[in-house]
Tab-separated table of C-alpha atoms in Angstrom:
chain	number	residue	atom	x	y	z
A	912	UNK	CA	94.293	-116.251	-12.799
A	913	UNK	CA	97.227	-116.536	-9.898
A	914	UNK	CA	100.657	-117.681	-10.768
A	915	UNK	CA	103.282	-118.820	-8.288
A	916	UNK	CA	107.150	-119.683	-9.263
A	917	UNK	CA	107.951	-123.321	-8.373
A	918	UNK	CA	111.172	-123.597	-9.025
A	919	UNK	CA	113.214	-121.047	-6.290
A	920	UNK	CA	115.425	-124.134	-5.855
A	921	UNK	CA	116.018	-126.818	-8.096
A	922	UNK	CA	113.769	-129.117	-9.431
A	923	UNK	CA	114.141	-133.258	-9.477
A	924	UNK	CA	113.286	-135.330	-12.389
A	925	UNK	CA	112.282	-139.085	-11.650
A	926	UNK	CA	111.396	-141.642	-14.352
A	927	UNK	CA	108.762	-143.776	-12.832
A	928	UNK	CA	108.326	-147.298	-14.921
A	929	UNK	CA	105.122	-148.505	-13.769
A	930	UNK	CA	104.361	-152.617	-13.833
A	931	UNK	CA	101.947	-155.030	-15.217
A	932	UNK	CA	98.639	-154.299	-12.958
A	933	UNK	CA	99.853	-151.551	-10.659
A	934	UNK	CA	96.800	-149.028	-10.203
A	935	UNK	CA	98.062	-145.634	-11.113
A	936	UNK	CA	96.447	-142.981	-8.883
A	937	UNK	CA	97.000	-145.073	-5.856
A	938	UNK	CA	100.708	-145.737	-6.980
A	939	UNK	CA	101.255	-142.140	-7.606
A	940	UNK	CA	99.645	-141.167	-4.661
A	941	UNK	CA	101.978	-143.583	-2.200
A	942	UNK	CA	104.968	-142.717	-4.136
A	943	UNK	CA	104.581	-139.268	-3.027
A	944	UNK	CA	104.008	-139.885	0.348
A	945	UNK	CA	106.988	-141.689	0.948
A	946	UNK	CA	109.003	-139.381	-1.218
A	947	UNK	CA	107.407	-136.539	0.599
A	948	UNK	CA	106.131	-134.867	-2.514
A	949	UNK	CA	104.659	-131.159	-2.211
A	950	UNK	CA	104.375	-129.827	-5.075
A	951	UNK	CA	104.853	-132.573	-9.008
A	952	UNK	CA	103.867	-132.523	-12.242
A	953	UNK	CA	103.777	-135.642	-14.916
A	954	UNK	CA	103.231	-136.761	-18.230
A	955	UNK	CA	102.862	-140.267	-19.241
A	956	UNK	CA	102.238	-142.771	-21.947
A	957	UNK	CA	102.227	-146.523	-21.733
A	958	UNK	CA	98.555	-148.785	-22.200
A	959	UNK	CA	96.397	-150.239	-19.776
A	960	UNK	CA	94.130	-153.415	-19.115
A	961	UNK	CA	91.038	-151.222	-18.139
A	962	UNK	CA	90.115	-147.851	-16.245
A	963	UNK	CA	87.392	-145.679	-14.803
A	964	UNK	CA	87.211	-142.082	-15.897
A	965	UNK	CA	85.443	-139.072	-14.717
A	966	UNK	CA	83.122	-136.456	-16.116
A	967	UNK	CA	82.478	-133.536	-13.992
A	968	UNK	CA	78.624	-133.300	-13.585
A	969	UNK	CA	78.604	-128.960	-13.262
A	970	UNK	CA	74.782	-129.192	-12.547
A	971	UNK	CA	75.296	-132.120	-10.014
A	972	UNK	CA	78.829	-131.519	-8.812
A	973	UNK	CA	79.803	-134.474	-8.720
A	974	UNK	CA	81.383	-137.133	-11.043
A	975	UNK	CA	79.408	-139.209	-13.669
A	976	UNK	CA	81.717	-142.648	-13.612
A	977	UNK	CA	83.159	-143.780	-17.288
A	978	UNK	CA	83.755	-147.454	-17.262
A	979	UNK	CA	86.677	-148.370	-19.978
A	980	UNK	CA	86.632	-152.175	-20.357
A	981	UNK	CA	89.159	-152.916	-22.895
A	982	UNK	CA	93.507	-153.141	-23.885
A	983	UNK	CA	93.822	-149.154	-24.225
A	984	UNK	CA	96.882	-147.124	-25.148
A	985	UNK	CA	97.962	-144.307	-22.682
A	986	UNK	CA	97.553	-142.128	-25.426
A	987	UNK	CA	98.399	-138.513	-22.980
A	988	UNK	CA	98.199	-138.589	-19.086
A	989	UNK	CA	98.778	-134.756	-17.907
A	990	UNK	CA	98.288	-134.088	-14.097
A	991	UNK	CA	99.723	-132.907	-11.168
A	992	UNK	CA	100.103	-133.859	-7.354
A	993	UNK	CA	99.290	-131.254	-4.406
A	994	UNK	CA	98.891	-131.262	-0.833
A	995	UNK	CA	95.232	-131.715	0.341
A	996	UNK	CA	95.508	-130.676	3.940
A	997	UNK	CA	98.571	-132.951	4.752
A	998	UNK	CA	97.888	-135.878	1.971
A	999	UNK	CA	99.717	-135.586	-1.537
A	1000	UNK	CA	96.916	-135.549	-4.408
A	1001	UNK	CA	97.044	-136.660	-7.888
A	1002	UNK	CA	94.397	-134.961	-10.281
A	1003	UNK	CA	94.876	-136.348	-13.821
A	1004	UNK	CA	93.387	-136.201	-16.811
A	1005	UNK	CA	94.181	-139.316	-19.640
A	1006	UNK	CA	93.232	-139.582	-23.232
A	1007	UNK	CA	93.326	-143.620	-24.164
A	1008	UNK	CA	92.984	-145.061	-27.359
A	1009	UNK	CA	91.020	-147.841	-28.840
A	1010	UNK	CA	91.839	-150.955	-30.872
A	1011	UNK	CA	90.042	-148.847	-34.397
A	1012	UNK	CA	92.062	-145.484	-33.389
A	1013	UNK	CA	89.055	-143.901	-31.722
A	1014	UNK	CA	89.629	-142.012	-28.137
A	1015	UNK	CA	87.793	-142.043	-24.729
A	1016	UNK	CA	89.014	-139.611	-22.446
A	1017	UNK	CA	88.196	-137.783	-19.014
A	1018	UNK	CA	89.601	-137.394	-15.356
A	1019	UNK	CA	91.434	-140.634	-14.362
A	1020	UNK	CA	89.518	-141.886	-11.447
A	1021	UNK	CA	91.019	-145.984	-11.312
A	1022	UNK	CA	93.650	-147.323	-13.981
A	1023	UNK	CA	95.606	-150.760	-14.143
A	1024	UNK	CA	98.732	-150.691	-16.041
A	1025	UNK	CA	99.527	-153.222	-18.823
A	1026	UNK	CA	102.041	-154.057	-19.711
A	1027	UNK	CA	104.098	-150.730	-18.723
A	1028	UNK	CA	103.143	-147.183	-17.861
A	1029	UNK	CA	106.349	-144.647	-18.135
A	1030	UNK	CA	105.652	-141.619	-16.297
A	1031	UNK	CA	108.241	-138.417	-15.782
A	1032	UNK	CA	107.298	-136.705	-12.884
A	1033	UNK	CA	109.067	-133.527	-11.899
A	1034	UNK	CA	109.168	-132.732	-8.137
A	1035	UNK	CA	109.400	-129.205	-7.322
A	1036	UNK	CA	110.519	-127.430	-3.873
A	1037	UNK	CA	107.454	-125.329	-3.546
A	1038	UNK	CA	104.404	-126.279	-1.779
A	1039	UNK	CA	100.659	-126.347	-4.177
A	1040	UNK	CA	98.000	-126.575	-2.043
A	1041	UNK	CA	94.240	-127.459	-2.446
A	1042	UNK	CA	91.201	-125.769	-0.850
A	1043	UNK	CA	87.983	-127.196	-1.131
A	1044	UNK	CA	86.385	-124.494	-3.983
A	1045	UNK	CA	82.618	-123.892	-2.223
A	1046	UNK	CA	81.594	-123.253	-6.012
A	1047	UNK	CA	81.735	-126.828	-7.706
A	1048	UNK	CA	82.628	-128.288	-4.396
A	1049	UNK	CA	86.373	-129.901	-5.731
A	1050	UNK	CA	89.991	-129.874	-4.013
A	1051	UNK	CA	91.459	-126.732	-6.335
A	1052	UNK	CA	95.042	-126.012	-6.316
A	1053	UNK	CA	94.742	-122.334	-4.728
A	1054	UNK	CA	97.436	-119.850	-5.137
A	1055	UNK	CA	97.207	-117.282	-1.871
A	1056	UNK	CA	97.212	-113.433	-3.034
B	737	UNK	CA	106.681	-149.451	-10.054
B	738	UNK	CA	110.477	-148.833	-10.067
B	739	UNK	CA	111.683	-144.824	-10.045
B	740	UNK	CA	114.994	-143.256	-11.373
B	741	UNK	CA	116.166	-139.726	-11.205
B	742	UNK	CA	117.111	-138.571	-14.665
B	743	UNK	CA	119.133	-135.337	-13.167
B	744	UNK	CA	122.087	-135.649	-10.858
B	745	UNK	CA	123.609	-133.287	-13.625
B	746	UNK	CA	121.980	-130.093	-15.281
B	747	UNK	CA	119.246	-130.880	-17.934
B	748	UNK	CA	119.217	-129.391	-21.230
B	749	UNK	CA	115.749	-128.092	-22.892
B	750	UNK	CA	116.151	-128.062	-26.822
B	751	UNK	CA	113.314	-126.404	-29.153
B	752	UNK	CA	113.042	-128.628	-32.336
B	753	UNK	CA	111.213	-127.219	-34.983
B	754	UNK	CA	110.359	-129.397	-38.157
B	755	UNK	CA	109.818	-128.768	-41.406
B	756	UNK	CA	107.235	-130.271	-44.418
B	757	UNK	CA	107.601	-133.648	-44.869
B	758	UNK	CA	110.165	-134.550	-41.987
B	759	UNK	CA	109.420	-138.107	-41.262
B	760	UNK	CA	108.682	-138.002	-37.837
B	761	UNK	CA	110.035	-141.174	-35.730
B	762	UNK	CA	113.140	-141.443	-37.972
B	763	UNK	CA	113.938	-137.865	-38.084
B	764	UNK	CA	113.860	-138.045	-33.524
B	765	UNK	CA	116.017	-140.880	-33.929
B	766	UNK	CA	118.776	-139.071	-36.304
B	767	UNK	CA	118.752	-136.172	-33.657
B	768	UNK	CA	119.661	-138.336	-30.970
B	769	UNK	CA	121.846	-140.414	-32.654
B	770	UNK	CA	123.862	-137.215	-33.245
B	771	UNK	CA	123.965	-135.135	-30.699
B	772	UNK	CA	124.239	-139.101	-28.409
B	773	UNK	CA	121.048	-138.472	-25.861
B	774	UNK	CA	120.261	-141.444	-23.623
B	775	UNK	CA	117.085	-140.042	-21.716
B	776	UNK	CA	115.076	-137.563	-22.748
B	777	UNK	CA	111.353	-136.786	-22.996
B	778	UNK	CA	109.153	-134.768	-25.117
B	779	UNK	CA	105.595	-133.143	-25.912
B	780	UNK	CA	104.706	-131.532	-29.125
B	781	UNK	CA	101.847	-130.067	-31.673
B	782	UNK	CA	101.558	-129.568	-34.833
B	783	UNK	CA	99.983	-131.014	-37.670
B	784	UNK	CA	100.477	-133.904	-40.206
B	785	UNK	CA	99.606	-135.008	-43.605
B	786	UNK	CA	99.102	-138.589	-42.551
B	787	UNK	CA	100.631	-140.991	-40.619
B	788	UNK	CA	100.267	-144.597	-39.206
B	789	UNK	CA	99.590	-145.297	-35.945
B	790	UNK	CA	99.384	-148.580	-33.841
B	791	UNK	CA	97.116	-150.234	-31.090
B	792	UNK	CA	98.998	-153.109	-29.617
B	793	UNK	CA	97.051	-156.480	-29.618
B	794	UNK	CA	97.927	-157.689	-26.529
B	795	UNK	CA	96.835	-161.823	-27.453
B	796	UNK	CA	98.785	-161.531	-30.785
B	797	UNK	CA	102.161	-159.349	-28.565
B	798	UNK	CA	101.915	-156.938	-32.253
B	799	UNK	CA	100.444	-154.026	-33.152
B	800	UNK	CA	97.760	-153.642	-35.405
B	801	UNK	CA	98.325	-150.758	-37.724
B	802	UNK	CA	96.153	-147.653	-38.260
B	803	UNK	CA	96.369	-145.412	-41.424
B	804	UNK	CA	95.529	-142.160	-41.158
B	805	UNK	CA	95.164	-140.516	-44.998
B	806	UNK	CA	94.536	-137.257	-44.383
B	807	UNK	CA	96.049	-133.499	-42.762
B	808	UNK	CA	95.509	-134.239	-39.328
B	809	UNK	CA	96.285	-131.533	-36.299
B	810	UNK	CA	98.528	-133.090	-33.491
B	811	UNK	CA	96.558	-132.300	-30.625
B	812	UNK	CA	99.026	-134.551	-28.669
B	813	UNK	CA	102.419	-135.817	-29.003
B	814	UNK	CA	104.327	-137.115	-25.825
B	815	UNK	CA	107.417	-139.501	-26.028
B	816	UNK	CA	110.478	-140.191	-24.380
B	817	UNK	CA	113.814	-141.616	-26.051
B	818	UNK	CA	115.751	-144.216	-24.442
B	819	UNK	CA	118.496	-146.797	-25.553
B	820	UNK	CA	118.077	-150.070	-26.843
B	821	UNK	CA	121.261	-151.381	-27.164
B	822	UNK	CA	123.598	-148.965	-28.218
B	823	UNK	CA	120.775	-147.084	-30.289
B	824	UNK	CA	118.271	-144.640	-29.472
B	825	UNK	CA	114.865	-145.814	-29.331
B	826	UNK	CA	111.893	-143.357	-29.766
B	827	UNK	CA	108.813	-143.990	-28.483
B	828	UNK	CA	105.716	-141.655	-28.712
B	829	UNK	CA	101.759	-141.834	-28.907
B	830	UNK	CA	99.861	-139.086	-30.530
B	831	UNK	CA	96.016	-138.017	-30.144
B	832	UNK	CA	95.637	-136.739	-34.332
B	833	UNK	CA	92.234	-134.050	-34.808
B	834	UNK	CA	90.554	-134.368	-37.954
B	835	UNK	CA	88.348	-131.596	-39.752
B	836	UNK	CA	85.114	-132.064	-37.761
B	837	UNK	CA	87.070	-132.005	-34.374
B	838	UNK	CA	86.765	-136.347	-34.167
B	839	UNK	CA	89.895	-137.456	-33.124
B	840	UNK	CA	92.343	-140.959	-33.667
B	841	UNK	CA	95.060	-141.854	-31.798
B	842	UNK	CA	97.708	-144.689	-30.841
B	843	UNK	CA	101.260	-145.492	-31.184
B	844	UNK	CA	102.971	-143.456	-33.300
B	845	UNK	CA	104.651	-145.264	-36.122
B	846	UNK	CA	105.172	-143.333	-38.948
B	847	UNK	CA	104.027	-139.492	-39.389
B	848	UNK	CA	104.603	-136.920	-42.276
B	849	UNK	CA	105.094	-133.277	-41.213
B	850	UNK	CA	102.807	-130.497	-42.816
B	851	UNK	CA	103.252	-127.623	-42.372
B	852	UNK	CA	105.609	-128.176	-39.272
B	853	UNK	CA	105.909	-129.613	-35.629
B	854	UNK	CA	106.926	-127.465	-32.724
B	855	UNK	CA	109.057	-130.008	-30.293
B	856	UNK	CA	109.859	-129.526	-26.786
B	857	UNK	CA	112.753	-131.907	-25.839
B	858	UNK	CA	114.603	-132.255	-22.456
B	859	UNK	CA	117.808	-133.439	-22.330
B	860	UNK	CA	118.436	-135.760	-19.592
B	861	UNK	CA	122.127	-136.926	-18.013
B	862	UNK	CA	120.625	-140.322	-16.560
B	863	UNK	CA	120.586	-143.278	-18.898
B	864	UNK	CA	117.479	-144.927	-19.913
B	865	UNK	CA	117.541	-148.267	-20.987
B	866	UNK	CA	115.288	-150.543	-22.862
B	867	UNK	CA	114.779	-154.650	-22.562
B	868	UNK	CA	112.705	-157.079	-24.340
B	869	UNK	CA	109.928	-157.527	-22.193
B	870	UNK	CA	109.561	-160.924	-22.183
B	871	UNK	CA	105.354	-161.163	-21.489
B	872	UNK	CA	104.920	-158.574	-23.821
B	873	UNK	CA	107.603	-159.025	-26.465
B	874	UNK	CA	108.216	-154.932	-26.226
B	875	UNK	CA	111.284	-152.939	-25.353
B	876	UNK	CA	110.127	-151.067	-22.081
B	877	UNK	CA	112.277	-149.108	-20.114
B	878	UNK	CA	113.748	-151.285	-17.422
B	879	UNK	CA	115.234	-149.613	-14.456
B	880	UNK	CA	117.582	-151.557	-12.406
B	881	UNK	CA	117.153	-152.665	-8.721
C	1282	UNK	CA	113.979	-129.908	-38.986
C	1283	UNK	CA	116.364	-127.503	-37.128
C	1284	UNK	CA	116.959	-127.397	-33.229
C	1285	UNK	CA	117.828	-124.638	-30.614
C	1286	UNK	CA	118.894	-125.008	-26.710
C	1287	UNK	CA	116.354	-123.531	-24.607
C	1288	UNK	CA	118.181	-123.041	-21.654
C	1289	UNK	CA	121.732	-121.310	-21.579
C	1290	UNK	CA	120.545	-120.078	-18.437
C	1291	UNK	CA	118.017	-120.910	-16.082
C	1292	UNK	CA	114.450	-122.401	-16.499
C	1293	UNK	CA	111.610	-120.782	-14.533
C	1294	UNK	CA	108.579	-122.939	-14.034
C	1295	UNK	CA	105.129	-121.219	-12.912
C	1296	UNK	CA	102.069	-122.776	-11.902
C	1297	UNK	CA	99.513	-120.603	-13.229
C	1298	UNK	CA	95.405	-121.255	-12.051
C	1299	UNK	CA	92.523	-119.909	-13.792
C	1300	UNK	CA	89.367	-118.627	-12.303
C	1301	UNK	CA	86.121	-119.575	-13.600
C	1302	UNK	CA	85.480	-117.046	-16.626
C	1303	UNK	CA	89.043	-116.574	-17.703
C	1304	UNK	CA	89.381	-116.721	-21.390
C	1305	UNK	CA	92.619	-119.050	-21.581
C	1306	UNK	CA	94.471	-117.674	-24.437
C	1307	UNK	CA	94.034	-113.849	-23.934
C	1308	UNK	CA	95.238	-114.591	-20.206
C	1309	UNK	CA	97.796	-116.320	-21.213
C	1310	UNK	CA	99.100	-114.178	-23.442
C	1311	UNK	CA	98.491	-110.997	-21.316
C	1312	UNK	CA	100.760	-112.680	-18.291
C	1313	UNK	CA	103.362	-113.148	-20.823
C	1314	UNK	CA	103.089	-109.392	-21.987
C	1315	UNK	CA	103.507	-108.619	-18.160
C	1316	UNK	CA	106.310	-110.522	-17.467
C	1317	UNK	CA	108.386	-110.120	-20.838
C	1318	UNK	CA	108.326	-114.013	-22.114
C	1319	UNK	CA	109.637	-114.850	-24.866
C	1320	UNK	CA	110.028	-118.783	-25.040
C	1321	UNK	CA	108.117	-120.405	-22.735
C	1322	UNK	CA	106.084	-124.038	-23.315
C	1323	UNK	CA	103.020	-125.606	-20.971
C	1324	UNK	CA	100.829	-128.049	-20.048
C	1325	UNK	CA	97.491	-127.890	-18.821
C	1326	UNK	CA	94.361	-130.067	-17.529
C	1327	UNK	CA	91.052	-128.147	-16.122
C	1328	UNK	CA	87.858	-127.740	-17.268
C	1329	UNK	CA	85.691	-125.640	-19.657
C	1330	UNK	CA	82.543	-124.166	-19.755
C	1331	UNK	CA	82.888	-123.979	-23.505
C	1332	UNK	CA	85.702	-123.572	-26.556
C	1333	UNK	CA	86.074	-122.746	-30.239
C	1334	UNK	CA	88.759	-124.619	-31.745
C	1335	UNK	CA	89.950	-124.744	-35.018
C	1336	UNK	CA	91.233	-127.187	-37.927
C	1337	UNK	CA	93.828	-125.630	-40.487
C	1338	UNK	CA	92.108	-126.257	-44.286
C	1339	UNK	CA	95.290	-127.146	-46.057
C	1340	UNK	CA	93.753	-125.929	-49.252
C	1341	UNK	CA	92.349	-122.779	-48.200
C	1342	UNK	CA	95.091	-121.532	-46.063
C	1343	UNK	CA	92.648	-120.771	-42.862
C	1344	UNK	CA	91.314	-122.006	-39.714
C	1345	UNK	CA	87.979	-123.731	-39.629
C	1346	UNK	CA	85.611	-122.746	-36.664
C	1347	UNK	CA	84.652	-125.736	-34.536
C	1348	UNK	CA	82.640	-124.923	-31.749
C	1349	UNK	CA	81.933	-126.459	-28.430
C	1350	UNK	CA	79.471	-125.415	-26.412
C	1351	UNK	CA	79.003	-127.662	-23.473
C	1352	UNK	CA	80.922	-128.088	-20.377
C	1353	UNK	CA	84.074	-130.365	-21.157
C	1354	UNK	CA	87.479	-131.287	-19.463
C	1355	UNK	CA	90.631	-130.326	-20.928
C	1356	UNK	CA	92.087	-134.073	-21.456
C	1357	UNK	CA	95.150	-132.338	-22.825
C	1358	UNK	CA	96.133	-128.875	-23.144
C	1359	UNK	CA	99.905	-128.542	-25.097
C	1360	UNK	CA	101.791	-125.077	-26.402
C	1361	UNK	CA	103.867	-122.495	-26.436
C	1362	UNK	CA	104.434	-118.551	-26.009
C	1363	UNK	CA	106.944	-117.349	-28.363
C	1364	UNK	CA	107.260	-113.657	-29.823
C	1365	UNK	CA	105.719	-112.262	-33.104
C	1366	UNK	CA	107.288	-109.566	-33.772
C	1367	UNK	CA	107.603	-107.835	-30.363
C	1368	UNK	CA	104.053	-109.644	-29.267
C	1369	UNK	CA	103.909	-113.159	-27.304
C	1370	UNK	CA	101.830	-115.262	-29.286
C	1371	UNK	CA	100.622	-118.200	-27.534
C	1372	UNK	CA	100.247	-121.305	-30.311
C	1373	UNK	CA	98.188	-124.509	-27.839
C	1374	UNK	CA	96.318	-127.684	-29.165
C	1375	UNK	CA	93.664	-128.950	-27.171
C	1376	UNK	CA	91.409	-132.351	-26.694
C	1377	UNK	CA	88.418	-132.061	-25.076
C	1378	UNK	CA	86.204	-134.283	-22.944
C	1379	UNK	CA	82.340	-134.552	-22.903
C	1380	UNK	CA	79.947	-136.361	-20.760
C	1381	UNK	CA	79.746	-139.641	-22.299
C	1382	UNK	CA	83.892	-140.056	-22.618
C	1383	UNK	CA	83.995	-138.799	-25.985
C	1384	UNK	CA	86.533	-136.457	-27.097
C	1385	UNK	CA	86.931	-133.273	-29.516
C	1386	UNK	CA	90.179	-131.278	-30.368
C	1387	UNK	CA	92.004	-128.876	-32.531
C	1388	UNK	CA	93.824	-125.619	-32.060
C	1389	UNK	CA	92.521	-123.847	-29.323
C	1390	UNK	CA	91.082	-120.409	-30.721
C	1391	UNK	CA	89.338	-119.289	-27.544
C	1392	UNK	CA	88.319	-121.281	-24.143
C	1393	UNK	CA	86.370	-120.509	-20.886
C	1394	UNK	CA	87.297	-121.918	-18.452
C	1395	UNK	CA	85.031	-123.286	-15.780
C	1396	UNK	CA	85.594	-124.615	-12.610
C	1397	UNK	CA	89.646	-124.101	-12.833
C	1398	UNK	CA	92.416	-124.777	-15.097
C	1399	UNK	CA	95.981	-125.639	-13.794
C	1400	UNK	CA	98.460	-124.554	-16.384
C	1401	UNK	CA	102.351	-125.422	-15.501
C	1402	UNK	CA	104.483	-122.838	-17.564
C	1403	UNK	CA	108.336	-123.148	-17.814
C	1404	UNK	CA	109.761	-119.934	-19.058
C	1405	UNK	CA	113.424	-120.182	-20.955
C	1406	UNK	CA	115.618	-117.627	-21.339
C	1407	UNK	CA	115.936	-118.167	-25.307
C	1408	UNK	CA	113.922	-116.481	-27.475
C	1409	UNK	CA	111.985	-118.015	-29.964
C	1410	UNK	CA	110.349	-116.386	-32.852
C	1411	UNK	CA	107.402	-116.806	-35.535
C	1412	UNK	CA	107.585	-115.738	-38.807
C	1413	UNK	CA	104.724	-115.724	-41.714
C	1414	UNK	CA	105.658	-119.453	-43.370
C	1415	UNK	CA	104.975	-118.684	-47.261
C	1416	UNK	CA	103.488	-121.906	-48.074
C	1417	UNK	CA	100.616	-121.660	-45.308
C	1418	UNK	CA	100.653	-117.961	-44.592
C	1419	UNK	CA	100.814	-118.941	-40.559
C	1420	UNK	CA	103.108	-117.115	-38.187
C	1421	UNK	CA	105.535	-120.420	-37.528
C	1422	UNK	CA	108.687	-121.109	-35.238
C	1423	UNK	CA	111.705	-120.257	-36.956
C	1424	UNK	CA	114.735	-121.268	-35.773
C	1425	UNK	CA	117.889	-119.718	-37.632
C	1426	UNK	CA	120.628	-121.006	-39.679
């Protein structure tokens, strides 16, 4: 395990109040780009009309594709946004809820937003990068010794 | 998607630890009330001896309610508050683990402490403010042009 | 329910990122003995090459074992380092996802983690401090009078 401190200077907190059928990763994604983003964190609740999440096939290395075809509550949405090479990243990870309670959950691959998604994102002055891992083959956040 | 920053000013992290049988929602609500927050945010665990929580129907604009009779681990609890009209609004979903591991979760509506929940709540300076949604019938957070 | 202010002083936050192998709890709680926490909160989202987690039996005072033993993503990962007696004790809740969307959660007893887990840690200058609750005989957050 590495650790790096990013908070040397201060840190920004933005409320981002996401609209009826705005896609989520892409939104994210574009918000940081034009708010030159290096280095976020979030956590969000809100519901959506449908999503696509993603299992992490270890054998395969790739991602088995979860189809979610239904009203769902945002029930968590944890992730982060890093530099891959010069792009900002979001990798995020949702839990949604069902009509009866029950859950589906995995990495959020494709979401649209419905009616609201309300995100708070805080945008830290250090840089996270990610390095392709040659392991499982994924963008990794790595720390340098 | 419409963004705010919540601190021009310094923010202010506050531990709140509950104890058995603290109404959840209500008891947020009193906090702010008192000590007069306008934006803050929140995660927490715990656990619960039962609670109700909600999916909302999105062709009947209400939520359907979903009891949950039983001690319950809160594997999840994220929320922000924000005003709605003068008053503090609360507004959290929870992901609930049951015995075998199965979880339920949704819109948290009512939920009975037991033993006790561990809160993490930031403090923010910005204002938040909520508007009757008028597609959805809600309160969302509305942030101005 | 009683509430303290985290941060009289300044708030560190620290990206911390697991290696493949790294039991998360014992890390966590090792980097905290390093570097003298003593009230610190975090979220996480990774993966896992397996996980016990645990449900507290209400009745007899004790954690039941539920194992999982099968790669899964950490959908949520939410807790806190605070000192028992002169010990950080780390206190997270989990929910897991497998393969087919599916999810499984509880107190996290003891995880591997496999490819990576990206933990964001923000340490507070406060302390905060468990004591044995009498009711439930677990070390819980007590905030003074």
């Amino acid at each position: 395990m590495k650790a790096k401190v990013l908070n040397p200077g201060p840190e920004r907190t933005i409320a981002l109040v996401f609209d009826k059928d705005d896609e989520v990763i892409a939104t994210l994604q574009r918000f940081a780009t034009e708010h030159e983003l290096v280095a976020s964190r979030f956590t969000a609740i809100g519901a959506l009309s449908g999503a696509v999440l993603g299992y992490f096939d270890w054998d395969r290395k790739a991602y088995d594709r979860i189809p979610v075809d239904e009203q769902v509550e945002v029930l968590s949405l944890i992730g982060d946004i890093a530099l891959d090479g010069t792009q900002p990243r979001a990798h995020a990870h949702a839990v949604l809820g069902r009509r009866d309670g029950s859950t589906v959950g995995g990495h959020l691959l494709v979401a649209t937003v419905r009616p609201t998604l309300e995100v708070i994102l805080v945008e830290s002055p250090s840089y996270l990068v990610k390095r392709c891992d040659p392991e499982s083959g994924l963008a990794l956040i790595e720390i340098g010794a």
